Amino acid sequence: MHKKMKKLIFPALFVCAFGAVSCDSNLDIDQKGVVDAGGYYASDADADAALMDMYGTYIQNVAGTEGIDNPEQVLLNYSADDILAGGGSKGSHDAFRVFDEFTYNESNSTLKSCYNRYVASIYHANLVISNLSTENRNGTEPKFTSAYSKQCVEEARVMRAYLHLMMAAIWNRPAILDRLLESDEMPVQAESQEQVLKWVVSECDKAINSGYLPKRNGIGDKDATARMSVGFAQFIAGKAAMFANDPATARKYLGDLIKSGDYKLIPSDEYWTNFHIAGDGNSEKIFEPNYIYDSNAGSSNDKNSRSRWMVANLFNWRTQALASMPAVCPAAGWSGGAIQQDFAKKFVEHDGNSPRRRACFLTEEEFLYEVEWNSDKNDAPLAEKETDPNRGIKAATGIFSHGPYFEWKHMSFAKAPKLLTGGKDYPRDNVPEIQAGVSNQKNFNVARYAEALLLYAEACIGSPEEANGLKALNEVQERSGSGKISKSLTFEDVMEEKQYEMWFENCRFLDLVRWAKQGKVNLDEVYNKRYGGIHTKVPVVYDEFFTKGAAKHKLYVEYSNVNYNDFSDKYMYLPFPLDCRLANHFKNVLGWESLNDTSEEGAE
Amino acid sequence: MWNSNSLRKPLVSLFLLCMFPLGALAQSVIKGTVNDETGGPIIGATVKVQGTQKGGITDLDGKFSVEAASNATITISYVGYITQNIKVAGKSNLTIVLKEDNTTLNDVVVIGYGVQRKSDLTGSVASVKADDIKNLSTADAAAALQGKVSGVNVLTNGSPGSGADIRVRGYSSNSENISPLYIVDGLQVKSIQYLDPQLIESIEILKDAASAAIYGAEAGNGVVLVTTKKGDEGRVSVNYTGRATLQNFTRRPLMNRKDFLKYIAYEYGQDDVDKRLKDFDYSHPYYDGGVIDQDWISAYIEPTWSQQHTVSVSGGNTKGHFFTSLNYVHQNGVVKGDKDVYKRITGQVNADYNIYKWLQVGSNNSIEKWDTKSVSQRGYSSSFEQMIQIDPLTPVYWTTPDEMSLSVRTVYDALQNGTADQNYRLFRDEKGWFANTKYSELEGSPLAKRDTSDGTDGGWNINGTLFANLMPFKGLTITSRLGYRLNFSNTHSYTAPYWIGDRGNQSNYSISETTNTGWYYQWENFANYNITLAKKHNIGAMIGMSYRESNKDNSSISSSGADILQSYEPNFRYISYLKDDAPKKVSNSPSKSASVAYFGRLTYNYDNRYFFQFNIRRDAFDTSKLSKANRWGTFPSFSGGWTVSKEKFFTDLVPTSVVSFLKLRASWGRNGNISVLSNYPYTAAISKGSTWYQLHVDEIGSRYGSAPDKLANPNLTWETSEQVDLGLDARFLDNRLSFGVDYYDKRTKDLLFSISVPSELGFTSVMTNGGTVLNRGLELELGWKDRIGDFSYSVNGNFSTLKNKVLALAKGANPTYRTDAGSTNFQIKTVFEEGHSIWHLYGYIYEGMDADGNPIFTDLNGDGQIGTDDMTDIGRTTPSFTYGVNVTAAWKGFDLLINGYGQGGNKILPVIHSNGYKNGLKWYLDNARTPENPGGTIPHPGVIMQPNVPFWSSTGNLFSGNYFRIKQLQLGYTIPANITKKAAISNLRLYVSLDDFFTITSYPGLDPETASTNNFSGAGLDWGSYPTMKKLILGVNVTF
């Protein structure tokens, strides 16, 4: 080839190349693993994926963990008068302690997390409702409807109602989020708690009467407890009505629930299984998210947070302080949820050795001598156990914020203790492990029949249905094994029974506030005066066998001071989390109003 | 798009290139000797006979002989000396003295798609030449820049194999993606860690926006251009460099037993300490008098040797050049054992060949094989955190089971009895089991943490370019350049059940394998045209385009469970031997990104006195980053210069021996930072299978949920920065004294912000652009170079200031708080907020103590209480000034090299204090106000026991980050040539070097350099980083 031609060819090629690559279609790269939002929610499969997303989001958020705690569990239980934040020392469980001692503020991260988890779950319920029905901003017809899509909508409706009930009970006046908000909209705060609660009842009613909501098919139908059902809608409607001080409406829905015959208390001896894998989906469960372990689904992180594995460590005993590892403990624990000792004493006096009491916590003697320790003296006579160096609290520093009673209602058992099983085999809670990875498949208790019966009993006081109410109360009492059977239906008996039956199940604090509003209890008495003010001092339990060189094991308690605020009315409801309030411009009520004008800089 | 024929000939030529003969030169007629000014011979100087292909190079005595006509002119050149043309004029024996080239003004610097004489620059370009970095002991090109030039901050970590990163002119963004753009021989790369400094011809840092604008949307954080060596014309040169490095820990700032007992007695009371000692202390056979007093740094750290070897062969003639080298690096970190190791072999092959006068082809290639193993550092329960926090009361070893802690003993007994749930490992070596503390909840011994899992991480990187330069007529060069990167890497990890303690244990086996495959190519075509009109009008133009495409195809398989492998012997620890029913996680999703750009440059200078330059680039990125509507951006720049010293009025006024050169520069430009965008940030879609739920209580089987993945903002765009630069370059006293100063003002806007929205919308935030960050500074460089007889020396210093301020946040954005070390329970945060330096430390102001010894903090909101709203800006996390000093001296065969680097203005807050019986910095004991030390400046330990109390997150626990470090103190000796030439060695230099040996700092932690700076989210927080090791280096350079 001639030199000159070459000289021409190369620049020509250059120009061609220039043109070829300038085509910018190479820049259009499809996103993987997603589908276009515009064409979605258009089939049964899409509807099902939206519904599963709702449950998945719920279990990951409201029923999941944010670290060592489940936010709802912390807010509602540690604010009650019968649970203490345990821990290694003063600072180690601060996130829990601030609710014990009423020293939290609107910047509290658990508070924010709890709030955001509720509204996230509501949003995901609204994705179902607004995309598959006309309940959206413009009343637009959905792209697709079918019997199944309608069922999805009704399940989402009940989920949404239940979450609104919780938010109204905690924050008094949240927004009613009755459809999906668009990105240019702001939520509107409800005018009153009552408005929210009435809306909850009407939504449940709508779902119950839609004909699409799944119904439990008899007491053996476990699967119905893992999703929204007619029974749960009745429960929520009844509970919301009680919070709205409308017992007649409550009686209607709870009465229907009882009459359905789809729910039944489990036997006394098996009460403990309600809180363990052995009791999953039993006849007493109305709704509990399903934690069964699927090794093929999700990421390990995902599993960790949804399974609340660190919560499981928290509810274990503080084994580090013990003389050896009790066989029931699946791993080292932190004793993070301690039963308040004066209440425990009262519980023992009331229930004696009832299966219910033993399922909740152990007395000193049971702890020291009936629990299986890592010791060769487990089958030895009492006298030998009393001097056994491999049992008891060995730490010279004792167990902080803990009395001489040992709760295990929510402990994940390494193996279910004989004390409860009587030697019968039950599935273990800690399968396959607890410390790391996937763990703690214990379900998160949301609603069980015992609470429905007690709510109904309360609703019947002074009503034409009092006899039915007494029957409901007696049903719970008989099952408890405490021996007490009320002859008449009184508020005091219902209140007492509920504190024992539903201890550490998110009920007590909200009930106390509800009752206080109705003038039935005096919160100043409950929090600031009873037992000398339970939040004013912190017990530490020691074993004199180790600390004082005594001949036998014997526990004793010493007290130290804490920082606390006296309970006042403002603590009946929580403030809106600062970040959320700055974003949605909501107003606090009842004692927290002073925060309403504060900005980021000036906030408490 | 690609015509393979078009490059066939160049490729064939390239292949032949490797075989072309060198040195087959004619017999001598003209002889001569080339000496330097001191009379010493210059070895390897190039001698060329003008107008012919003939030439040669000088030998060991500086002698040469060439065949030339008696009226010929010969040209003698040597790097660093002024080239001379000598007329033979009938002589047959010449003596030529080459003068050293004191001015580097005629150096050519690389400016992106072209080169420019340094004297013609109108922007701010820092240039580092091979000679400046040739004797450095680092194996990482980025680290080699530390202290060398102004305006460049190098971030390092002491861990073997962790690459250094660079910040050019400050910290411009709220994102962590603020590394400069790295270009090696025209190829865009992610890091220059793979390049040994010895392979490098020059590094240019385009600091101002005008210089960097030619790289458009990716140049907002500066551009680092690396040019590798290409081989000099003349005889083939073979070079070997070897060095052995002894590394050790620099500082030991922790408490010993006596200190520790005192400190915790202050914290918990003597009574509590006595109880604990009664429970747990005992006479241990491994300690003096049986008293356990363990220095955990000594337990975990040992001095180690590393080695590095480089062999290079290079050469060239008028037809072409080649450079090949093989570089081997083996670093074994100071952690005991072989768990922190970096190994690398890099081969470099560079060659170019002139096929015709008008066609040059070439290729630069590097092949790197790397392997790393590392230990955990700087984080919750990392091995370094354990090393710092484990108490000195705990021995390294338990020698009998009776010594074990409760949970370990429980597991041990169960293992002995065969009743253990799992086949737990209890870590040990020949001296005993690795003991865990019984005094606190710490996870365990750092040695055990080190051993929990086995893994390897390694792979190949193959980088290269193929280019053709077409010169159809004078002044025009058309370049077509294909660049590629291929990378393959594999990561394996295996963990068997182990038990260290209550918190440190795992009952599952887990195994994972990840295969990363990536390929990238860029095709760039550009033309440079230069012409001089009427002798004084010098015009240059460049126009070009670029297409880049990057692909990844990564896969991973992992499994975890109680029993997953067919067997657990080492030869079964692979995915292939998983049991059929082992749960498996697999992933693979290939990804691609692409971009197109067009760019151009116009330069004009009049009489080498007035300079103007204009750059423009249009960039477009693919849909994973930007929406179609927003994908194009334009990045222009303007700059000008005035060489005052060439003006007649100036030369009339000032003799050139006083002011040799004086130039003023000014520039403005706009750049972008696209790397903040990825993964379709502007759009919302339905994320499939993002959640899952099981409807059956007794039956496993999940159903998957789908939902929108975010709130969309289709208007998202890249960060943009605009920068003004004013500069002055001057040389005085016959170029011996040089001085440069630059002032810049850089404003970065359109940062990505997450704006809070009511969580009722389903998300708590949406992304948006906005805000402005200012970086402003002054950069000074001063150099002196002289020779006194046999003694030559140079001193160069540089100093940079950096003002950094967030001028505005995006509309609607709140300050962004980060609690990187949140798990330490400290309240300290780093904050990005208006009116402050970026990511400054946010804490309390400690004012001292009241009469009772309680800490007093400034009550900023005046409510009488100290709460989170009393937290404020307590210090910068980035330096406000940096400086470097480089000294060289040579006398006869000896040479001395001193490199120092310093920085200051930043603060460091250690977050390693913890409650419980945990160790920490002795400084806290020494400075506590106690009965023994009534003058202490910080509160009694009992008052500030919990890490969440304000003190720990206050100025009381805040330290200056200022330090000055002699990075290198090197003494070399070159054996006289008359001795070495007997062994056919042209140059033999031996040296000893002390690197990172001397540091001036008031910081009481492990290392002010690595404590916090190489970290985005926790800048300023020292959480136990792998410190810079001090190194003793013995080395040899040989040239044959």
CSV table of N, CA and C in Angstrom, one decimal, chain B residues 906-962:
chain,number,residue,atom,x,y,z
B,906,ASN,N,-5.8,19.1,63.1
B,906,ASN,CA,-6.9,18.1,63.3
B,906,ASN,C,-6.9,17.6,64.7
B,907,LYS,N,-8.0,17.1,65.2
B,907,LYS,CA,-8.1,16.5,66.5
B,907,LYS,C,-8.4,15.0,66.5
B,908,ILE,N,-8.0,14.4,67.5
B,908,ILE,CA,-8.3,12.9,67.6
B,908,ILE,C,-8.9,12.7,69.0
B,909,LEU,N,-10.0,11.9,68.9
B,909,LEU,CA,-10.6,11.6,70.2
B,909,LEU,C,-10.7,10.0,70.3
B,910,PRO,N,-9.9,9.5,71.2
B,910,PRO,CA,-9.9,8.0,71.4
B,910,PRO,C,-11.2,7.5,71.9
B,911,VAL,N,-11.7,6.5,71.3
B,911,VAL,CA,-13.0,5.9,71.8
B,911,VAL,C,-12.7,4.4,72.3
B,912,ILE,N,-11.6,4.3,73.0
B,912,ILE,CA,-11.2,3.0,73.4
B,912,ILE,C,-11.4,2.8,74.9
B,913,HIS,N,-11.9,3.8,75.6
B,913,HIS,CA,-12.2,3.6,77.0
B,913,HIS,C,-13.5,2.8,77.1
B,914,SER,N,-13.6,1.8,78.0
B,914,SER,CA,-14.8,1.1,78.2
B,914,SER,C,-15.0,0.9,79.7
B,915,ASN,N,-16.3,0.7,80.1
B,915,ASN,CA,-16.5,0.4,81.5
B,915,ASN,C,-16.2,-1.1,81.7
B,916,GLY,N,-16.2,-1.5,83.0
B,916,GLY,CA,-15.8,-2.8,83.3
B,916,GLY,C,-14.3,-2.8,83.5
B,917,TYR,N,-13.7,-4.0,83.8
B,917,TYR,CA,-12.3,-4.1,84.1
B,917,TYR,C,-11.6,-4.2,82.7
B,918,LYS,N,-11.5,-3.1,82.1
B,918,LYS,CA,-10.8,-3.1,80.8
B,918,LYS,C,-9.7,-2.1,80.7
B,919,ASN,N,-8.6,-2.4,80.0
B,919,ASN,CA,-7.4,-1.6,80.0
B,919,ASN,C,-7.7,-0.4,79.0
B,920,GLY,N,-6.8,0.5,79.1
B,920,GLY,CA,-6.8,1.7,78.3
B,920,GLY,C,-5.5,2.5,78.3
B,921,LEU,N,-5.6,3.7,77.9
B,921,LEU,CA,-4.4,4.5,77.8
B,921,LEU,C,-3.9,4.9,79.2
B,922,LYS,N,-2.6,4.8,79.5
B,922,LYS,CA,-2.1,5.1,80.8
B,922,LYS,C,-2.3,6.6,81.0
B,923,TRP,N,-2.4,7.4,79.9
B,923,TRP,CA,-2.6,8.8,80.0
B,923,TRP,C,-3.7,9.2,81.0
B,924,TYR,N,-4.8,8.4,80.9
B,924,TYR,CA,-5.9,8.7,81.7
B,924,TYR,C,-5.7,8.5,83.2
B,925,LEU,N,-4.7,7.6,83.5
B,925,LEU,CA,-4.4,7.5,84.9
B,925,LEU,C,-3.4,8.6,85.3
B,926,ASP,N,-2.5,8.9,84.5
B,926,ASP,CA,-1.5,9.9,84.8
B,926,ASP,C,-2.1,11.3,85.0
B,927,ASN,N,-3.2,11.5,84.3
B,927,ASN,CA,-3.8,12.9,84.4
B,927,ASN,C,-5.0,13.0,85.2
B,928,ALA,N,-5.4,11.9,85.9
B,928,ALA,CA,-6.6,11.9,86.7
B,928,ALA,C,-6.4,12.7,88.0
B,929,ARG,N,-7.4,13.4,88.4
B,929,ARG,CA,-7.2,14.1,89.7
B,929,ARG,C,-7.6,13.1,90.8
B,930,THR,N,-6.6,12.7,91.5
B,930,THR,CA,-6.8,11.7,92.6
B,930,THR,C,-6.1,12.2,93.8
B,931,PRO,N,-6.3,11.5,94.9
B,931,PRO,CA,-5.5,12.0,96.1
B,931,PRO,C,-4.0,12.0,95.9
B,932,GLU,N,-3.5,11.0,95.1
B,932,GLU,CA,-2.1,11.0,94.8
B,932,GLU,C,-1.7,12.0,93.8
B,933,ASN,N,-2.6,12.5,93.0
B,933,ASN,CA,-2.3,13.5,92.0
B,933,ASN,C,-3.3,14.6,92.0
B,934,PRO,N,-3.3,15.4,93.0
B,934,PRO,CA,-4.3,16.5,93.2
B,934,PRO,C,-4.3,17.5,92.0
B,935,GLY,N,-3.2,17.5,91.3
B,935,GLY,CA,-3.1,18.5,90.2
B,935,GLY,C,-3.6,17.9,88.9
B,936,GLY,N,-4.2,16.7,88.9
B,936,GLY,CA,-4.7,16.1,87.6
B,936,GLY,C,-5.7,17.0,86.9
B,937,THR,N,-5.7,16.9,85.6
B,937,THR,CA,-6.6,17.8,84.8
B,937,THR,C,-7.9,17.1,84.4
B,938,ILE,N,-8.0,15.8,84.6
B,938,ILE,CA,-9.2,15.2,84.2
B,938,ILE,C,-9.8,14.5,85.4
B,939,PRO,N,-11.1,14.3,85.4
B,939,PRO,CA,-11.8,13.8,86.6
B,939,PRO,C,-11.3,12.5,87.1
B,940,HIS,N,-11.5,12.2,88.4
B,940,HIS,CA,-11.3,11.0,89.0
B,940,HIS,C,-11.9,9.8,88.2
B,941,PRO,N,-11.2,8.7,88.0
B,941,PRO,CA,-11.8,7.7,87.2
B,941,PRO,C,-13.2,7.2,87.6
B,942,GLY,N,-13.4,7.3,88.9
B,942,GLY,CA,-14.7,6.8,89.4
B,942,GLY,C,-15.9,7.7,89.0
B,943,VAL,N,-15.6,8.9,88.6
B,943,VAL,CA,-16.6,9.9,88.2
B,943,VAL,C,-16.9,9.7,86.7
B,944,ILE,N,-16.0,9.2,86.0
B,944,ILE,CA,-16.2,9.1,84.5
B,944,ILE,C,-16.1,7.7,84.1
B,945,MET,N,-16.6,6.8,84.9
B,945,MET,CA,-16.5,5.3,84.6
B,945,MET,C,-17.1,4.9,83.3
B,946,GLN,N,-18.4,5.4,83.1
B,946,GLN,CA,-19.1,4.9,81.9
B,946,GLN,C,-18.7,5.6,80.7
B,947,PRO,N,-18.5,4.9,79.6
B,947,PRO,CA,-18.1,5.6,78.4
B,947,PRO,C,-19.2,6.6,77.8
B,948,ASN,N,-20.4,6.5,78.3
B,948,ASN,CA,-21.4,7.4,77.8
B,948,ASN,C,-21.6,8.7,78.6
B,949,VAL,N,-20.7,8.9,79.6
B,949,VAL,CA,-20.8,10.2,80.3
B,949,VAL,C,-20.1,11.2,79.4
B,950,PRO,N,-20.6,12.5,79.6
B,950,PRO,CA,-20.1,13.5,78.6
B,950,PRO,C,-18.6,13.6,78.5
B,951,PHE,N,-17.9,13.4,79.7
B,951,PHE,CA,-16.4,13.6,79.6
B,951,PHE,C,-15.8,13.0,78.5
B,952,TRP,N,-16.1,11.7,78.3
B,952,TRP,CA,-15.3,11.0,77.2
B,952,TRP,C,-15.6,11.5,75.8
B,953,SER,N,-16.7,12.2,75.7
B,953,SER,CA,-17.0,12.8,74.4
B,953,SER,C,-16.8,14.3,74.4
B,954,SER,N,-15.9,14.7,75.2
B,954,SER,CA,-15.7,16.2,75.4
B,954,SER,C,-14.2,16.5,75.0
B,955,THR,N,-14.0,17.8,75.1
B,955,THR,CA,-12.6,18.3,74.8
B,955,THR,C,-11.6,17.8,75.9
B,956,GLY,N,-12.1,17.3,77.0
B,956,GLY,CA,-11.3,16.7,78.0
B,956,GLY,C,-10.6,15.4,77.5
B,957,ASN,N,-11.2,14.8,76.5
B,957,ASN,CA,-10.6,13.6,76.0
B,957,ASN,C,-10.2,13.8,74.5
B,958,LEU,N,-9.9,15.1,74.2
B,958,LEU,CA,-9.6,15.4,72.8
B,958,LEU,C,-8.1,15.8,72.7
B,959,PHE,N,-7.5,15.2,71.7
B,959,PHE,CA,-6.0,15.4,71.6
B,959,PHE,C,-5.7,16.0,70.3
B,960,SER,N,-4.6,16.8,70.3
B,960,SER,CA,-4.1,17.4,69.0
B,960,SER,C,-3.7,16.2,68.1
B,961,GLY,N,-4.0,16.4,66.9
B,961,GLY,CA,-3.6,15.4,65.9
B,961,GLY,C,-2.3,15.8,65.2
B,962,ASN,N,-1.7,16.8,65.7
B,962,ASN,CA,-0.4,17.3,65.1
B,962,ASN,C,0.7,16.3,65.3
